Coordinates of C-alpha atoms in Angstrom, one line a residue:
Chain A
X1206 CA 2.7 47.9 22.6
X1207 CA 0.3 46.9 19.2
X1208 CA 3.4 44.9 17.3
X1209 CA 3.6 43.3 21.6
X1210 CA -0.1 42.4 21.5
X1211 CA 0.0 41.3 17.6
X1212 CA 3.5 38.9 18.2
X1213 CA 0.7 37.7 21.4
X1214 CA -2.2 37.2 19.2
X1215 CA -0.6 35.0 16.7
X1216 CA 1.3 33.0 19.2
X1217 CA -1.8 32.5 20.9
X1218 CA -3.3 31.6 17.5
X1219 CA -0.3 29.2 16.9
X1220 CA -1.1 27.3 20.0
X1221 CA -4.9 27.0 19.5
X1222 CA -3.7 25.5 15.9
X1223 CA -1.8 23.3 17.1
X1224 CA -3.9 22.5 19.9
X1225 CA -7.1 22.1 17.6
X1226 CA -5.0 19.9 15.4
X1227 CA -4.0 17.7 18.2
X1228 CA -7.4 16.9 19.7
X1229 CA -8.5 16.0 15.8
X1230 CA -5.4 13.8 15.6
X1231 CA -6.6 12.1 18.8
X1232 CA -10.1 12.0 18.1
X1233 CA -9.5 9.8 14.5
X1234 CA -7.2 7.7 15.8
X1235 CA -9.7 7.1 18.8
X1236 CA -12.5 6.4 16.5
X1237 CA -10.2 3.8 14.1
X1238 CA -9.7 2.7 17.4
X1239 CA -13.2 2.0 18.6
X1240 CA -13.7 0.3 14.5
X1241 CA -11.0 -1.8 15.2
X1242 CA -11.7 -2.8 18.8
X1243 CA -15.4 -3.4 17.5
X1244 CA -14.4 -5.4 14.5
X1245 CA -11.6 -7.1 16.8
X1246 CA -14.4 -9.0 19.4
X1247 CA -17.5 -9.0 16.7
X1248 CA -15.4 -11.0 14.4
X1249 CA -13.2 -13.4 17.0
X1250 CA -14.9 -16.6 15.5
X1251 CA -14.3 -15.7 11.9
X1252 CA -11.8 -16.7 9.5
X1253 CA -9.6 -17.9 12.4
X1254 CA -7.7 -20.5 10.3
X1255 CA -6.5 -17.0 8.3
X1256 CA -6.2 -14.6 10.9
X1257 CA -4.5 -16.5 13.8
X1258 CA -1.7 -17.7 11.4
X1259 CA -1.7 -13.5 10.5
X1260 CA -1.4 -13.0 14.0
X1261 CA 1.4 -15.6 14.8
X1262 CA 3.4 -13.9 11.9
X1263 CA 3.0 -10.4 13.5
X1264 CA 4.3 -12.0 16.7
X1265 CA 7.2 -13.7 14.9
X1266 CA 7.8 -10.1 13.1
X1267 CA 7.1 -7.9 16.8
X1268 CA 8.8 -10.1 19.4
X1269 CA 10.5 -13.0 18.2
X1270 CA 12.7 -11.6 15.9
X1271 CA 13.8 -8.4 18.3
X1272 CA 15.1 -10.4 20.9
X1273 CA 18.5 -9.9 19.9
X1274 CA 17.9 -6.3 19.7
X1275 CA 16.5 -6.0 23.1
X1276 CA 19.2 -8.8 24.2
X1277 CA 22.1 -6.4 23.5
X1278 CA 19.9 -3.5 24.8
X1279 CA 19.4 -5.2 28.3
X1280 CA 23.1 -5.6 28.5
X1281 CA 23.9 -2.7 27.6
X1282 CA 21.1 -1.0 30.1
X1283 CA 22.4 -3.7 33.1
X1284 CA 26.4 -3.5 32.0
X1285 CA 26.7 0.4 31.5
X1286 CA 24.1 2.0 33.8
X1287 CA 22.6 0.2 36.4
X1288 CA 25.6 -1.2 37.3
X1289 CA 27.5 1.9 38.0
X1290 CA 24.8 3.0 39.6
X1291 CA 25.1 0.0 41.5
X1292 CA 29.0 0.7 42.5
X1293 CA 27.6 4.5 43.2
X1294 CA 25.2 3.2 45.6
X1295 CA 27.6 0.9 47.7
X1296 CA 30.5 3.9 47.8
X1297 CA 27.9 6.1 49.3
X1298 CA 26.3 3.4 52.2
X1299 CA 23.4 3.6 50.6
X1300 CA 23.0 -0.4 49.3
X1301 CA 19.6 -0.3 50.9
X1302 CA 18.3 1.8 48.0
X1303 CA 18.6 -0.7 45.3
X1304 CA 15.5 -1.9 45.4
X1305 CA 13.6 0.7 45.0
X1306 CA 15.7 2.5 43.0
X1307 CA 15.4 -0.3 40.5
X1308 CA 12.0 -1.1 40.8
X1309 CA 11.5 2.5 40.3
X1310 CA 13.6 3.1 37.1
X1311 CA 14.5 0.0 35.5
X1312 CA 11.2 -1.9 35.8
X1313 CA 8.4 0.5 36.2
X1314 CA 9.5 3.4 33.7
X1315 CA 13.2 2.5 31.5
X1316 CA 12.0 -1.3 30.5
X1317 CA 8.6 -0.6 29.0
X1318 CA 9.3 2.8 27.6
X1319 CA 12.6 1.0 25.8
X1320 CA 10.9 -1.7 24.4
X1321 CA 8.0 -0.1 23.2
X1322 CA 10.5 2.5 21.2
X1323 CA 12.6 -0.4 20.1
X1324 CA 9.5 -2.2 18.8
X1325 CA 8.2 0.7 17.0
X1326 CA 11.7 1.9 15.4
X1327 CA 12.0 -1.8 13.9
X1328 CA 8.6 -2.8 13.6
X1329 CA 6.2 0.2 13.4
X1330 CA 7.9 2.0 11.0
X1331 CA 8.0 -0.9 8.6
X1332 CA 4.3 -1.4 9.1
X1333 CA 3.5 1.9 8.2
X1334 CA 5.5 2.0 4.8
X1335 CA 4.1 -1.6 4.4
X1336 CA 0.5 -0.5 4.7
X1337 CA 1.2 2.8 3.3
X1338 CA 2.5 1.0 -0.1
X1339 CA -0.2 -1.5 -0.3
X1340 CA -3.0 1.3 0.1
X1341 CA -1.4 3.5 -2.6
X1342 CA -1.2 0.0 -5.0
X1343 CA -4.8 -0.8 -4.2
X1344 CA -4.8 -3.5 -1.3
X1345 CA -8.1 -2.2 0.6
X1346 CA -10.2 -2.2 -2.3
X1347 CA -9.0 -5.7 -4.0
X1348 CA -9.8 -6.9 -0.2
X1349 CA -13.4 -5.6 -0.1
X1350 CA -14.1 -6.0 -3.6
X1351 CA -13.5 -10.1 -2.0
X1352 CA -15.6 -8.9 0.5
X1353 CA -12.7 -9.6 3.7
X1354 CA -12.5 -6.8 6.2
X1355 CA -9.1 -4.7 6.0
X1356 CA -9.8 -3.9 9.5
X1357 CA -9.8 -7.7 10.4
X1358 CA -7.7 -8.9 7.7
X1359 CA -4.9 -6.5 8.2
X1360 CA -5.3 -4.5 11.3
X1361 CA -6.2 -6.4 14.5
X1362 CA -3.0 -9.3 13.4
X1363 CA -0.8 -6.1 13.8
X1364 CA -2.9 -5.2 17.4
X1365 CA -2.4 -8.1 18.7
X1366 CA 0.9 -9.0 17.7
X1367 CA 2.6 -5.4 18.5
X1368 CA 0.6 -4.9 22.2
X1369 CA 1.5 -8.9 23.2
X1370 CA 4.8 -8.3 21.8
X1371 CA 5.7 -5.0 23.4
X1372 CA 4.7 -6.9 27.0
X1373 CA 6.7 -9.8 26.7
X1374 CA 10.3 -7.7 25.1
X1375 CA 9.1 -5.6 28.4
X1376 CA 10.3 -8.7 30.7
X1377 CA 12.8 -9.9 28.8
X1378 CA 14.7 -6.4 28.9
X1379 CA 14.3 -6.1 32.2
X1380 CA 15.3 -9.5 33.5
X1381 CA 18.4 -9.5 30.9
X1382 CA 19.0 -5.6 32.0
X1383 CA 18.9 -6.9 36.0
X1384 CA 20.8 -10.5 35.0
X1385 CA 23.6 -8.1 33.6
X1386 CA 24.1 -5.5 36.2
X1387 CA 24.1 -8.6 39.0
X1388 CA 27.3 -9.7 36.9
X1389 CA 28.6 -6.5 36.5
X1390 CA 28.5 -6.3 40.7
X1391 CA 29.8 -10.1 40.6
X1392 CA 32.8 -8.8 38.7
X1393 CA 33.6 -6.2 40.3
X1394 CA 33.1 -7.4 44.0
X1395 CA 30.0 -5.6 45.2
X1396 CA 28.1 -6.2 48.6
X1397 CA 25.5 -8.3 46.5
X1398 CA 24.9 -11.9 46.5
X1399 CA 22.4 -12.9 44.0
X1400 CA 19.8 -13.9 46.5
X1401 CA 20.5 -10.2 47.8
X1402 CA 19.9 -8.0 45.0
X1403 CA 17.3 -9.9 43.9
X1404 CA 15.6 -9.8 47.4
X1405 CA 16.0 -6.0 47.2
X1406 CA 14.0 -5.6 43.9
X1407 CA 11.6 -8.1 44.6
X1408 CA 11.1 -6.6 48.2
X1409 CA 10.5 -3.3 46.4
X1410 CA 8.0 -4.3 44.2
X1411 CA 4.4 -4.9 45.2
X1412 CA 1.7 -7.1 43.0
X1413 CA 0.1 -4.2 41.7
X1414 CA 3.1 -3.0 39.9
X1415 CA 2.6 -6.0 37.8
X1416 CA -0.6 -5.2 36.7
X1417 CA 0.2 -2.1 36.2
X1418 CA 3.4 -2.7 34.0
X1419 CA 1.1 -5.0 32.1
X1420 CA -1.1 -2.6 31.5
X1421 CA 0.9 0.2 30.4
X1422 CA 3.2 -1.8 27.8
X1423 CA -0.3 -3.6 26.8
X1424 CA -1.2 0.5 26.1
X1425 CA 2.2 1.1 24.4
X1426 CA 1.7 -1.4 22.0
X1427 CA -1.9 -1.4 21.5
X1428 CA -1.3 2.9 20.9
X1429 CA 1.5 2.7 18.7
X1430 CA -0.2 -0.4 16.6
X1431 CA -3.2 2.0 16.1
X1432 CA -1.0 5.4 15.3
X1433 CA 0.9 3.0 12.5
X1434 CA -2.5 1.2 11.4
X1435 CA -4.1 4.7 11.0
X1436 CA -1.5 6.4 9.1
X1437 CA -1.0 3.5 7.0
X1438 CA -4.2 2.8 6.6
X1439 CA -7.2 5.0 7.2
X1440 CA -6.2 7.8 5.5
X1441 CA -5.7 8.0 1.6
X1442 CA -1.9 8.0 0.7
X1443 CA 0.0 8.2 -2.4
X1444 CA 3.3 6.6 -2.7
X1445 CA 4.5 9.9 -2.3
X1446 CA 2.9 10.5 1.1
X1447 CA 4.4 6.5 2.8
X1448 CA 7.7 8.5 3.6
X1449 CA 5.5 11.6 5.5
X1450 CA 3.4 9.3 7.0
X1451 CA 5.9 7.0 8.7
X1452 CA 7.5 10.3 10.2
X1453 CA 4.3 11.6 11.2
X1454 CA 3.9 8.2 13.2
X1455 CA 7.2 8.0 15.3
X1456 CA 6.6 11.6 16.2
X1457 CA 2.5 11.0 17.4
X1458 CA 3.9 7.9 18.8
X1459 CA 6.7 9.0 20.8
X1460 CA 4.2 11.9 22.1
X1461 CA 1.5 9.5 23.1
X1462 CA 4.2 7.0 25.3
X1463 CA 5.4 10.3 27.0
X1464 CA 1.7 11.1 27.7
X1465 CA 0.4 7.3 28.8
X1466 CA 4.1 7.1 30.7
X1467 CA 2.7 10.4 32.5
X1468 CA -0.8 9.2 33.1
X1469 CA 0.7 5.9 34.5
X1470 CA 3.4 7.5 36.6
X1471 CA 0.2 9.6 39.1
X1472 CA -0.9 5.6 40.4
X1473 CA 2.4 4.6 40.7
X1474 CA 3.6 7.5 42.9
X1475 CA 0.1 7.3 45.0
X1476 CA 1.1 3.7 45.7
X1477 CA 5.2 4.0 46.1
X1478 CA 4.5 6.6 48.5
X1479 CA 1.8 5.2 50.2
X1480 CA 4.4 2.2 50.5
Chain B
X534 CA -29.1 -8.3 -11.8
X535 CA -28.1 -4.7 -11.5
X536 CA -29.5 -1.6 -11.7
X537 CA -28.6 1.8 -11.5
X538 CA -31.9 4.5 -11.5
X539 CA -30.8 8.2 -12.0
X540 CA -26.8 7.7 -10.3
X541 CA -24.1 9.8 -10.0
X542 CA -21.0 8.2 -9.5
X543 CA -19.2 9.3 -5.9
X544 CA -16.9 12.4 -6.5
X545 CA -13.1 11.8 -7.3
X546 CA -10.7 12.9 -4.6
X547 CA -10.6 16.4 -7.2
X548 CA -14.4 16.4 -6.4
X549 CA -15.4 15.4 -10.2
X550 CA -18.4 13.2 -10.8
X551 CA -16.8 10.9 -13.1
X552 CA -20.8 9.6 -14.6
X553 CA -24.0 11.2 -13.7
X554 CA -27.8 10.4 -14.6
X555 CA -27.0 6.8 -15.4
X556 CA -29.9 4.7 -16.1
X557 CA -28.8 1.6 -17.1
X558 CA -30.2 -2.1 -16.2
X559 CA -28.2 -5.6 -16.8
X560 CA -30.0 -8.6 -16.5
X561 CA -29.2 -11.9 -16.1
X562 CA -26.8 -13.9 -18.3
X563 CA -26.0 -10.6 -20.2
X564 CA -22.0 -9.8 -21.8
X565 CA -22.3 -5.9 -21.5
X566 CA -18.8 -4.2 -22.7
X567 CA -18.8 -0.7 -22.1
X568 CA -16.2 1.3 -24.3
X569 CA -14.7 4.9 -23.6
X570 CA -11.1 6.7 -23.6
X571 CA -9.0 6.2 -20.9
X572 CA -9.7 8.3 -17.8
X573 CA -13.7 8.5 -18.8
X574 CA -15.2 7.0 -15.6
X575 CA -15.4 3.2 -16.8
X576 CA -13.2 2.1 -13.9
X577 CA -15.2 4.2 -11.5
X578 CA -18.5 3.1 -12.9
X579 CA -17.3 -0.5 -11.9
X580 CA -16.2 -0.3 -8.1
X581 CA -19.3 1.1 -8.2
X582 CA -21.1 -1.8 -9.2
X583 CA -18.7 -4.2 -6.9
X584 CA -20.2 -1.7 -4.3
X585 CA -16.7 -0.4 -3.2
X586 CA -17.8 3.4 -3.6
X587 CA -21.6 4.3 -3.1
X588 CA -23.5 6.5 -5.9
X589 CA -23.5 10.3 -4.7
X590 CA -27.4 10.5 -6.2
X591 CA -30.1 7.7 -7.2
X592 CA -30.0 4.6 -6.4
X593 CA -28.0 1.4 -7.4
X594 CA -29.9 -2.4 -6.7
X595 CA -27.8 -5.3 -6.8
X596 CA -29.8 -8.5 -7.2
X597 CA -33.1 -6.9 -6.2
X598 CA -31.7 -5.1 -3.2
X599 CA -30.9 -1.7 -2.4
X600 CA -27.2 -1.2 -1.8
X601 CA -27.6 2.2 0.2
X602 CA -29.7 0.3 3.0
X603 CA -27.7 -2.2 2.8
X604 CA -24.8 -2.6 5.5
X605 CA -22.3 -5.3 7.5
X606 CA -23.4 -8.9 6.9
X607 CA -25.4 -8.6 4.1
X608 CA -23.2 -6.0 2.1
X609 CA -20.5 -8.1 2.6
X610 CA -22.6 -11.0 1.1
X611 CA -23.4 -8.7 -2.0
X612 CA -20.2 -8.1 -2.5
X613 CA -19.4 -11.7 -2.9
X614 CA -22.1 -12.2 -5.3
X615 CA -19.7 -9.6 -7.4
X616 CA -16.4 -10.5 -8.9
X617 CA -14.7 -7.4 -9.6
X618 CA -11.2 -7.8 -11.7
X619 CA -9.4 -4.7 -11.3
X620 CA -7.5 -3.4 -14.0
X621 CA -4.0 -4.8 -14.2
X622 CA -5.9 -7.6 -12.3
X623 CA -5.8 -5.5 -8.7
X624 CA -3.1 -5.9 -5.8
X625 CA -2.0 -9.5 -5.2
X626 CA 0.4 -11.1 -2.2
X627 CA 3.8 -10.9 -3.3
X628 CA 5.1 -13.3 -0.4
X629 CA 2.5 -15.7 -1.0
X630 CA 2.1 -19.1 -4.1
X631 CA -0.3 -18.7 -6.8
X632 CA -2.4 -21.2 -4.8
X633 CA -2.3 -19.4 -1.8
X634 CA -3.7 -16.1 -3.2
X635 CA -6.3 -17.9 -5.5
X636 CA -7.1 -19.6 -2.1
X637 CA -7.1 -16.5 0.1
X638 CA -10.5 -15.2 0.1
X639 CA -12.0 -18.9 0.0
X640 CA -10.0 -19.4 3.2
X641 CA -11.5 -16.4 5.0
X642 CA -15.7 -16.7 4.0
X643 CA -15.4 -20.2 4.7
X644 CA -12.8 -20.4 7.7
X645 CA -10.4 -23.1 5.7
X646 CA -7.3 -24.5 6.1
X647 CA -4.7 -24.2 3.0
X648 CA -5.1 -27.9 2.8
X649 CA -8.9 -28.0 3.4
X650 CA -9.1 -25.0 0.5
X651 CA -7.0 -27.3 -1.5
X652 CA -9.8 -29.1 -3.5
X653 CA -11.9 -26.3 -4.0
X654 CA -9.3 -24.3 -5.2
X655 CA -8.0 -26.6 -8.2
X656 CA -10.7 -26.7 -10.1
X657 CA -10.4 -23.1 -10.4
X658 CA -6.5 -23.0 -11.1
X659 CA -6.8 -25.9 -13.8
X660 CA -9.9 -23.5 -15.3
X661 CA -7.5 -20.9 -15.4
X662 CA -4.4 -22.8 -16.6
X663 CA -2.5 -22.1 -13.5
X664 CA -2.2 -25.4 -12.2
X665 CA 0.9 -25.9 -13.4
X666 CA 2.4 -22.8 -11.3
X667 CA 0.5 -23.2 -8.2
X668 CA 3.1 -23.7 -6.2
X669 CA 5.3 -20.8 -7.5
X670 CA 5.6 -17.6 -5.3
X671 CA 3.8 -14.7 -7.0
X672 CA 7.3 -13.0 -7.8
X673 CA 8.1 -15.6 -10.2
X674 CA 4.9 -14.8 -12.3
X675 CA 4.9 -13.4 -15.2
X676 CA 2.8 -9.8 -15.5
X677 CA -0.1 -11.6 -18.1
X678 CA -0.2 -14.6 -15.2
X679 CA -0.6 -12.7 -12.5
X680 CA -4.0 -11.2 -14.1
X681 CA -5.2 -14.9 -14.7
X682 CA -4.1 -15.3 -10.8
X683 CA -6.5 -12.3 -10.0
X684 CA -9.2 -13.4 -12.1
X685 CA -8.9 -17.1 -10.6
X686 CA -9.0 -15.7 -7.0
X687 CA -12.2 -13.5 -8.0
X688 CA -13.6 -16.7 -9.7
X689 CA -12.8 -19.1 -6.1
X690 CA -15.8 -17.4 -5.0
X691 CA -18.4 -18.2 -7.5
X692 CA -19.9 -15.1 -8.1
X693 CA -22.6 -14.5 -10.2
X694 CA -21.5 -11.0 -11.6
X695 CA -17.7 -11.2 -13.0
X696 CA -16.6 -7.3 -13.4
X697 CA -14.0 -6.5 -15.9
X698 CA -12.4 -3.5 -16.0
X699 CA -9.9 -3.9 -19.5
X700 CA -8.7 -7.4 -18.9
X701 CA -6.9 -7.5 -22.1
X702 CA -5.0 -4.0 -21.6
X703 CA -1.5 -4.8 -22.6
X704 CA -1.3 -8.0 -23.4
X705 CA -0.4 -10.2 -26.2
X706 CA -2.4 -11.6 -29.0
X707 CA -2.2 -15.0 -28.0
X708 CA -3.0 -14.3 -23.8
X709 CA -6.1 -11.8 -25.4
X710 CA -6.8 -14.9 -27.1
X711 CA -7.0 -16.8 -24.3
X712 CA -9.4 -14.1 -22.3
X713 CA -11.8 -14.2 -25.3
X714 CA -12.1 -18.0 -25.0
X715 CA -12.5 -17.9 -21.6
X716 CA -15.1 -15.3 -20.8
X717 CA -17.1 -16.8 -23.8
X718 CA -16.8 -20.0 -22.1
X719 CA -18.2 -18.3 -18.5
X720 CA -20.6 -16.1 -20.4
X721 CA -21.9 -19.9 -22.8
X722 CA -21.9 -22.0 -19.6
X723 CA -18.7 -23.1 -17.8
X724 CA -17.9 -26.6 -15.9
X725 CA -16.9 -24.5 -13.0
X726 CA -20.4 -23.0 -12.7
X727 CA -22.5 -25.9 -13.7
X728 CA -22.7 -24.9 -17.2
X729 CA -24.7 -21.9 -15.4
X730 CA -24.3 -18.8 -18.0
X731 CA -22.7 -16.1 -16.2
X732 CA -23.2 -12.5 -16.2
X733 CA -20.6 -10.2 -17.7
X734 CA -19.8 -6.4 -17.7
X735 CA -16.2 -6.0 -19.0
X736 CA -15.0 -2.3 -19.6
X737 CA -12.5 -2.0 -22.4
X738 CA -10.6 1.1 -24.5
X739 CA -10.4 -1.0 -27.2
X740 CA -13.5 -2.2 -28.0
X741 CA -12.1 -4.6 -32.0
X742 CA -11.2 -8.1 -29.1
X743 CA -14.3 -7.6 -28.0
X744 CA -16.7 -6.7 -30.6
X745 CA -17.3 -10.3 -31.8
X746 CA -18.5 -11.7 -28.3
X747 CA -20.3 -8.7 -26.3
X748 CA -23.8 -9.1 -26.2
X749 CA -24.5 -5.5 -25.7
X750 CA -23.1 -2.0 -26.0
X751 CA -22.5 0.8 -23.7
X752 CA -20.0 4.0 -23.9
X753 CA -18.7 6.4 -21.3
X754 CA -18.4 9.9 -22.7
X755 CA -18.9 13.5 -21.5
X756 CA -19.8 12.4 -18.2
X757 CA -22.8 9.9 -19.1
X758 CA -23.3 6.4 -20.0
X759 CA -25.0 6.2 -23.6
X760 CA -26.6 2.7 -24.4
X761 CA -25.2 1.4 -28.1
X762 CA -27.3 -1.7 -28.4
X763 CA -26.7 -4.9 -29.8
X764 CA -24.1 -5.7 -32.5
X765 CA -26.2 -5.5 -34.9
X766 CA -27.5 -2.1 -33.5
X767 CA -24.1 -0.7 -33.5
X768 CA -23.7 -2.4 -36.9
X769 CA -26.7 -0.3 -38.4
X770 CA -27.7 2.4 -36.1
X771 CA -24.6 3.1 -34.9
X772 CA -22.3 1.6 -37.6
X773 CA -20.5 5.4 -37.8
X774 CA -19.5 5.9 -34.5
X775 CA -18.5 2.3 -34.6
X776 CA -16.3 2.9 -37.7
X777 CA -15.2 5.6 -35.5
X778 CA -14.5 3.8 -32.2
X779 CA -12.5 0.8 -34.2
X780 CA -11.1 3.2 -36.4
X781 CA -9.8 5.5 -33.3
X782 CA -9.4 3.0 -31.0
X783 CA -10.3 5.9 -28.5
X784 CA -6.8 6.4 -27.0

């Protein structure tokens, strides 16, 4: 009965830890956050010859250059699971599905949660050894010692260009991921006509869902830019630590989409049902 | 120009305070080289100065102002009045030209374009004798360049401090030949400052380059700043501690 309630105690201890640790975790990278939000609209008119040119780069570096990636994703996502799901549907009688089921998976939940994971496996991590490195060799401190603001100079480029990038991959996934299951049913002679299935989805989806797909991949990409920024950034780190740090930051990051993809999903279910 | 009433230097990350009870005062159009061994607090003592760490105790005045009241805008301001050369000449952007670094914090106070930064910029490179490599991406510079490409990109900004924290570590005769020239020509009067004399602090282990062209003395030991003097003073008061420090060459 005591070695029962001791095992008890330090598992409650345990998760009160890890709790505790948690909310700390939240509450710095909500206050580097607030800085960088802060330093973000105070500073919109300064140095814009250097910082939009930073901030075309990091859109180059976020979007352009993963459209391959999410390319062969979309395919894959349209060739190999929508559209069996699509053949599933018809065997069963149950075309009238598509849709929703679509709108429901593909656009609302598989699309931004996919591109905002593909962004941050190519992208993020980079950013985080990249910032890491330069913090460790001295980058902050030659930057303020020339009086430019690290948060401006080096932090709201990689904002801007991870959040607008994560929104516009979003779309292109999902229109290549619906483009390639519609050819998938073309080739193998399913009840849809183009105009058809892509009545169904658009039938199924209601203007709000766009604002509210905007919003969450604009909250994937603007999370997951400050998680990297932070733990590249904010925090003193030796060489030694980069590595640490960059796994510390696909772990918070992958956390905090499940939680925002949670937080997002009440709305949409009040709505869908509603509908 | 600066001075320091009574500081501690901010703790290290092991929670040392690498100087305490420094009272120390430059003025204007001073060379001050401040000797030590390596590791003593001289580097410290200098972001502290370029107002990148605060003082833990006293009170530190840059150009008549007090820094820790002193915040946004007007810090940032400060800091511009301060060229700070980090030793090893600080972190530069591999990616980028020599031009394009030199150029960089011009660009941002001043909201340039490369080509609008252009003709403020060369001056500055030709002062430097970089003009020649400009155009060359940073990874094709040698190791003693890239410290003239740091000090040029401090210098873009005109300040009226220049920090140096051992700008002829590890160099060759003739490129710490080069430095002496130079910062004698700042300290006399340059062209790029209006033949303004500028004011130098330069931090150094080995104090025999520097002996001939520091106005005054300092040395970081035991956790305080001790004032040396003049040459001369170190010549006479202090002329065994200096047979000492040229003889030891503190490292």
């Amino acid at each position: 009965m005591r070695r029962g309630l001791a095992v008890f105690d330090w598992m409650t201890g345990m998760i009160g830890l890890s709790l505790l640790r948690f909310f700390r975790t939240v509450q710095r990278i909500g206050s580097f956050a607030l800085i960088t939000v802060g330093v973000g609209i105070t500073k919109i008119f300064v140095a814009r010859r250097v910082i939009f040119p930073a901030v075309q780069q990091q859109l180059a570096r976020a979007g352009v250059r993963l459209l391959p990636i999410i390319g062969f994703i979309g395919a894959a996502v349209g060739f190999m699971i929508i559209g069996p799901t699509l053949l599933l549907l018809s065997q069963v009688g149950q075309v009238g599905l598509t849709g929703d089921l679509l709108a429901m998976v593909v656009v609302r939940e598989v699309a931004p949660v996919v591109a905002a994971l593909v962004v941050l496996a190519r992208v993020g991590t980079a950013t985080v050894v990249e910032l890491g490195t330069a913090r460790a060799l001295g980058e902050v401190e030659t930057l303020e010692s020339l009086g430019i603001d690290p948060i401006h100079f080096l932090v709201v480029p990689r904002v801007v260009g991870l959040t607008v990038s994560v929104m516009a991959l979003t779309v292109y996934l999902t229109l290549i991921a619906l483009g390639c299951s519609w050819l998938f049913a073309l080739v193998t002679n399913l009840p849809y006509p183009f105009a058809v299935y892509f009545g169904y989805i658009a039938s199924a989806l209601e203007w709000y869902d766009f604002g509210l797909i905007g919003a969450k991949t604009a909250t994937f990409g603007a999370v997951s830019a400050m998680v990297v920024c932070y733990h590249g950034l904010a925090q003193p780190v030796r060489i030694e630590d980069v590595s640490a740090a960059t796994t510390r930051t696909v772990a918070q990051c992958v956390v905090a989409f499940g939680l925002i993809d949670a937080l997002f999903l009440i709305p949409n279910l009040m709505l869908w049902t509603r509908h | 120009m600066i001075q320091l009433q009574d500081a501690a230097l901010a703790p290290t990350v092991t929670g040392e305070v690498p100087l305490r009870n420094i009272s120390w005062s430059v003025q204007r159009g001073e060379w001050w080289v401040v000797t030590g061994p390596p590791s003593c607090g001289k580097s410290a003592l200098l972001q502290t100065l370029g107002v990148l760490h605060p003082v833990s105790q006293g009170e530190l005045r840059l150009f008549g102002r007090t820094i820790s009241s002193t915040m946004g805008d007007e810090l940032a301001a400060i800091r511009r009045g301060v060229g700070l050369l980090f030793e090893g000449g600080g972190h530069l952007f591999e990616h980028s030209t020599v031009f394009e670094n030199v150029a960089l914090p011009l660009r941002y106070h001043h909201d340039l374009s490369l080509d609008d930064a252009a003709e403020q910029v060369r001056p500055t490179l030709e002062a430097c004798g970089l003009e020649g490599i400009a155009g060359q991406a940073l990874r094709h510079v040698s190791r003693a360049l890239r410290r003239r490409v740091a000090l040029a990109r401090t210098l873009a900004l005109r300040p009226e401090i220049m920090l140096l924290d051992n700008p002829a570590g590890g160099l060759d005769p003739g490129q710490i030949r080069w430095w002496r020239g130079f910062l004698s020509q700042l300290h006399a009067g340059h062209p790029l400052f209006d033949q303004q004399p500028m004011t130098l602090v330069l931090a150094t282990d080995d104090l025999r380059p520097w002996l001939p062209f520091g106005q005054q003395f300092a040395m970081v030991r035991d956790q305080t700043l001790s004032q040396l003097g003049t040459r001369e003073d170190l010549r006479g008061r202090h002329a065994k501690l200096l047979a000492q420090l040229l003889a030891e060459d503190l490292r």
